[in-house]
mmCIF file with all atom_site columns, C-alpha atoms in Angstrom:
data_model
loop_
_atom_site.group_PDB
_atom_site.id
_atom_site.type_symbol
_atom_site.label_atom_id
_atom_site.label_alt_id
_atom_site.label_comp_id
_atom_site.label_asym_id
_atom_site.label_entity_id
_atom_site.label_seq_id
_atom_site.pdbx_PDB_ins_code
_atom_site.Cartn_x
_atom_site.Cartn_y
_atom_site.Cartn_z
_atom_site.occupancy
_atom_site.B_iso_or_equiv
_atom_site.pdbx_formal_charge
_atom_site.auth_seq_id
_atom_site.auth_comp_id
_atom_site.auth_asym_id
_atom_site.auth_atom_id
_atom_site.pdbx_PDB_model_num
ATOM 1  C CA . UNK A 1 1  ? -20.017 -30.546 -4.116  1.00 0.00 ? 28  UNK A CA 1
ATOM 2  C CA . UNK A 1 2  ? -17.137 -28.231 -4.704  1.00 0.00 ? 29  UNK A CA 1
ATOM 3  C CA . UNK A 1 3  ? -19.147 -25.449 -3.499  1.00 0.00 ? 30  UNK A CA 1
ATOM 4  C CA . UNK A 1 4  ? -19.683 -27.253 -0.108  1.00 0.00 ? 31  UNK A CA 1
ATOM 5  C CA . UNK A 1 5  ? -15.925 -27.861 0.169   1.00 0.00 ? 32  UNK A CA 1
ATOM 6  C CA . UNK A 1 6  ? -15.336 -24.155 -0.588  1.00 0.00 ? 33  UNK A CA 1
ATOM 7  C CA . UNK A 1 7  ? -17.734 -23.161 2.251   1.00 0.00 ? 34  UNK A CA 1
ATOM 8  C CA . UNK A 1 8  ? -16.092 -25.497 4.751   1.00 0.00 ? 35  UNK A CA 1
ATOM 9  C CA . UNK A 1 9  ? -12.624 -23.878 3.860   1.00 0.00 ? 36  UNK A CA 1
ATOM 10 C CA . UNK A 1 10 ? -14.322 -20.481 4.618   1.00 0.00 ? 37  UNK A CA 1
ATOM 11 C CA . UNK A 1 11 ? -15.037 -21.628 8.204   1.00 0.00 ? 38  UNK A CA 1
ATOM 12 C CA . UNK A 1 12 ? -11.533 -22.967 8.893   1.00 0.00 ? 39  UNK A CA 1
ATOM 13 C CA . UNK A 1 13 ? -8.872  -21.066 10.793  1.00 0.00 ? 40  UNK A CA 1
ATOM 14 C CA . UNK A 1 14 ? -6.746  -20.860 7.529   1.00 0.00 ? 41  UNK A CA 1
ATOM 15 C CA . UNK A 1 15 ? -9.280  -18.305 6.168   1.00 0.00 ? 42  UNK A CA 1
ATOM 16 C CA . UNK A 1 16 ? -7.988  -15.869 8.772   1.00 0.00 ? 43  UNK A CA 1
ATOM 17 C CA . UNK A 1 17 ? -4.545  -16.116 7.293   1.00 0.00 ? 44  UNK A CA 1
ATOM 18 C CA . UNK A 1 18 ? -5.253  -16.277 3.547   1.00 0.00 ? 45  UNK A CA 1
ATOM 19 C CA . UNK A 1 19 ? -8.401  -15.621 1.770   1.00 0.00 ? 46  UNK A CA 1
ATOM 20 C CA . UNK A 1 20 ? -10.153 -18.653 0.303   1.00 0.00 ? 47  UNK A CA 1
ATOM 21 C CA . UNK A 1 21 ? -10.091 -18.911 -3.645  1.00 0.00 ? 48  UNK A CA 1
ATOM 22 C CA . UNK A 1 22 ? -11.819 -21.088 -5.941  1.00 0.00 ? 49  UNK A CA 1
ATOM 23 C CA . UNK A 1 23 ? -13.332 -20.977 -9.477  1.00 0.00 ? 50  UNK A CA 1
ATOM 24 C CA . UNK A 1 24 ? -15.684 -18.039 -9.869  1.00 0.00 ? 51  UNK A CA 1
ATOM 25 C CA . UNK A 1 25 ? -18.584 -20.335 -10.689 1.00 0.00 ? 52  UNK A CA 1
ATOM 26 C CA . UNK A 1 26 ? -18.157 -22.271 -7.468  1.00 0.00 ? 53  UNK A CA 1
ATOM 27 C CA . UNK A 1 27 ? -17.861 -19.154 -5.425  1.00 0.00 ? 54  UNK A CA 1
ATOM 28 C CA . UNK A 1 28 ? -20.835 -17.372 -6.980  1.00 0.00 ? 55  UNK A CA 1
ATOM 29 C CA . UNK A 1 29 ? -23.034 -20.465 -6.664  1.00 0.00 ? 56  UNK A CA 1
ATOM 30 C CA . UNK A 1 30 ? -22.163 -20.832 -3.017  1.00 0.00 ? 57  UNK A CA 1
ATOM 31 C CA . UNK A 1 31 ? -22.970 -17.229 -2.213  1.00 0.00 ? 58  UNK A CA 1
ATOM 32 C CA . UNK A 1 32 ? -26.214 -17.372 -4.001  1.00 0.00 ? 59  UNK A CA 1
ATOM 33 C CA . UNK A 1 33 ? -27.279 -20.812 -2.628  1.00 0.00 ? 60  UNK A CA 1
ATOM 34 C CA . UNK A 1 34 ? -26.165 -20.567 0.939   1.00 0.00 ? 61  UNK A CA 1
ATOM 35 C CA . UNK A 1 35 ? -26.549 -16.789 1.681   1.00 0.00 ? 62  UNK A CA 1
ATOM 36 C CA . UNK A 1 36 ? -28.972 -15.678 -1.076  1.00 0.00 ? 63  UNK A CA 1
ATOM 37 C CA . UNK A 1 37 ? -26.597 -13.092 -2.136  1.00 0.00 ? 64  UNK A CA 1
ATOM 38 C CA . UNK A 1 38 ? -26.375 -11.436 -5.581  1.00 0.00 ? 65  UNK A CA 1
ATOM 39 C CA . UNK A 1 39 ? -23.846 -9.156  -7.275  1.00 0.00 ? 66  UNK A CA 1
ATOM 40 C CA . UNK A 1 40 ? -24.695 -5.613  -6.190  1.00 0.00 ? 67  UNK A CA 1
ATOM 41 C CA . UNK A 1 41 ? -21.772 -3.702  -7.587  1.00 0.00 ? 68  UNK A CA 1
ATOM 42 C CA . UNK A 1 42 ? -18.753 -4.518  -9.802  1.00 0.00 ? 69  UNK A CA 1
ATOM 43 C CA . UNK A 1 43 ? -15.612 -2.616  -10.953 1.00 0.00 ? 70  UNK A CA 1
ATOM 44 C CA . UNK A 1 44 ? -12.212 -3.106  -12.469 1.00 0.00 ? 71  UNK A CA 1
ATOM 45 C CA . UNK A 1 45 ? -9.193  -2.187  -10.292 1.00 0.00 ? 72  UNK A CA 1
ATOM 46 C CA . UNK A 1 46 ? -6.253  -0.374  -11.879 1.00 0.00 ? 73  UNK A CA 1
ATOM 47 C CA . UNK A 1 47 ? -4.343  -3.697  -11.430 1.00 0.00 ? 74  UNK A CA 1
ATOM 48 C CA . UNK A 1 48 ? -6.695  -5.337  -13.884 1.00 0.00 ? 75  UNK A CA 1
ATOM 49 C CA . UNK A 1 49 ? -8.574  -7.340  -11.096 1.00 0.00 ? 76  UNK A CA 1
ATOM 50 C CA . UNK A 1 50 ? -12.409 -7.463  -11.235 1.00 0.00 ? 77  UNK A CA 1
ATOM 51 C CA . UNK A 1 51 ? -13.877 -6.490  -7.724  1.00 0.00 ? 78  UNK A CA 1
ATOM 52 C CA . UNK A 1 52 ? -17.567 -7.568  -7.044  1.00 0.00 ? 79  UNK A CA 1
ATOM 53 C CA . UNK A 1 53 ? -19.765 -6.652  -4.038  1.00 0.00 ? 80  UNK A CA 1
ATOM 54 C CA . UNK A 1 54 ? -22.351 -9.270  -3.334  1.00 0.00 ? 81  UNK A CA 1
ATOM 55 C CA . UNK A 1 55 ? -25.199 -8.545  -0.834  1.00 0.00 ? 82  UNK A CA 1
ATOM 56 C CA . UNK A 1 56 ? -28.533 -9.885  0.409   1.00 0.00 ? 83  UNK A CA 1
ATOM 57 C CA . UNK A 1 57 ? -30.630 -6.750  1.517   1.00 0.00 ? 84  UNK A CA 1
ATOM 58 C CA . UNK A 1 58 ? -33.065 -8.988  3.364   1.00 0.00 ? 85  UNK A CA 1
ATOM 59 C CA . UNK A 1 59 ? -30.620 -10.709 5.688   1.00 0.00 ? 86  UNK A CA 1
ATOM 60 C CA . UNK A 1 60 ? -27.908 -7.924  5.551   1.00 0.00 ? 87  UNK A CA 1
ATOM 61 C CA . UNK A 1 61 ? -25.042 -10.329 4.509   1.00 0.00 ? 88  UNK A CA 1
ATOM 62 C CA . UNK A 1 62 ? -22.364 -9.050  2.252   1.00 0.00 ? 89  UNK A CA 1
ATOM 63 C CA . UNK A 1 63 ? -19.138 -10.414 0.520   1.00 0.00 ? 90  UNK A CA 1
ATOM 64 C CA . UNK A 1 64 ? -16.482 -8.654  -1.456  1.00 0.00 ? 91  UNK A CA 1
ATOM 65 C CA . UNK A 1 65 ? -14.647 -10.847 -4.124  1.00 0.00 ? 92  UNK A CA 1
ATOM 66 C CA . UNK A 1 66 ? -11.646 -10.248 -6.285  1.00 0.00 ? 93  UNK A CA 1
ATOM 67 C CA . UNK A 1 67 ? -11.749 -12.118 -9.662  1.00 0.00 ? 94  UNK A CA 1
ATOM 68 C CA . UNK A 1 68 ? -8.579  -12.800 -11.790 1.00 0.00 ? 95  UNK A CA 1
ATOM 69 C CA . UNK A 1 69 ? -8.562  -12.966 -15.497 1.00 0.00 ? 96  UNK A CA 1
ATOM 70 C CA . UNK A 1 70 ? -8.143  -16.653 -15.245 1.00 0.00 ? 97  UNK A CA 1
ATOM 71 C CA . UNK A 1 71 ? -11.594 -16.806 -13.404 1.00 0.00 ? 98  UNK A CA 1
ATOM 72 C CA . UNK A 1 72 ? -10.295 -17.382 -9.911  1.00 0.00 ? 99  UNK A CA 1
ATOM 73 C CA . UNK A 1 73 ? -12.398 -15.739 -7.268  1.00 0.00 ? 100 UNK A CA 1
ATOM 74 C CA . UNK A 1 74 ? -11.192 -14.852 -3.698  1.00 0.00 ? 101 UNK A CA 1
ATOM 75 C CA . UNK A 1 75 ? -13.295 -13.696 -0.762  1.00 0.00 ? 102 UNK A CA 1
ATOM 76 C CA . UNK A 1 76 ? -11.412 -10.668 0.656   1.00 0.00 ? 103 UNK A CA 1
ATOM 77 C CA . UNK A 1 77 ? -14.050 -9.607  3.219   1.00 0.00 ? 104 UNK A CA 1
ATOM 78 C CA . UNK A 1 78 ? -17.611 -10.629 4.325   1.00 0.00 ? 105 UNK A CA 1
ATOM 79 C CA . UNK A 1 79 ? -19.889 -9.268  7.011   1.00 0.00 ? 106 UNK A CA 1
ATOM 80 C CA . UNK A 1 80 ? -23.352 -8.205  8.003   1.00 0.00 ? 107 UNK A CA 1
ATOM 81 C CA . UNK A 1 81 ? -25.571 -5.082  8.019   1.00 0.00 ? 108 UNK A CA 1
ATOM 82 C CA . UNK A 1 82 ? -25.561 -4.576  4.257   1.00 0.00 ? 109 UNK A CA 1
ATOM 83 C CA . UNK A 1 83 ? -27.793 -1.702  3.276   1.00 0.00 ? 110 UNK A CA 1
ATOM 84 C CA . UNK A 1 84 ? -28.210 0.147   -0.115  1.00 0.00 ? 111 UNK A CA 1
ATOM 85 C CA . UNK A 1 85 ? -27.878 3.938   0.198   1.00 0.00 ? 112 UNK A CA 1
ATOM 86 C CA . UNK A 1 86 ? -29.406 6.336   -2.281  1.00 0.00 ? 113 UNK A CA 1
ATOM 87 C CA . UNK A 1 87 ? -27.012 8.085   -4.648  1.00 0.00 ? 114 UNK A CA 1
ATOM 88 C CA . UNK A 1 88 ? -25.549 11.128  -2.998  1.00 0.00 ? 115 UNK A CA 1
ATOM 89 C CA . UNK A 1 89 ? -26.473 10.013  0.534   1.00 0.00 ? 116 UNK A CA 1
ATOM 90 C CA . UNK A 1 90 ? -24.087 10.998  3.301   1.00 0.00 ? 117 UNK A CA 1
ATOM 91 C CA . UNK A 1 91 ? -22.441 7.984   4.946   1.00 0.00 ? 118 UNK A CA 1
#
């Protein structure tokens, strides 16, 4: 139920002003269940924040999350036309 409330927040006008944040388990479940996305890449920023790139290569949707040490995930960007490039490929 919390995952549905989180997805409703993503569609609200407030999303344009401040990224939606929720417990990581709720965000990850919503991305997997609603968009069929999975973690494609992950890295730790110099500020100590985990960054994850989620994607669905079949539909082309993608989402970038930041995750705090406390387990709070925020969606910072999302879009379409996701594709996996071979290592060393020119953009």
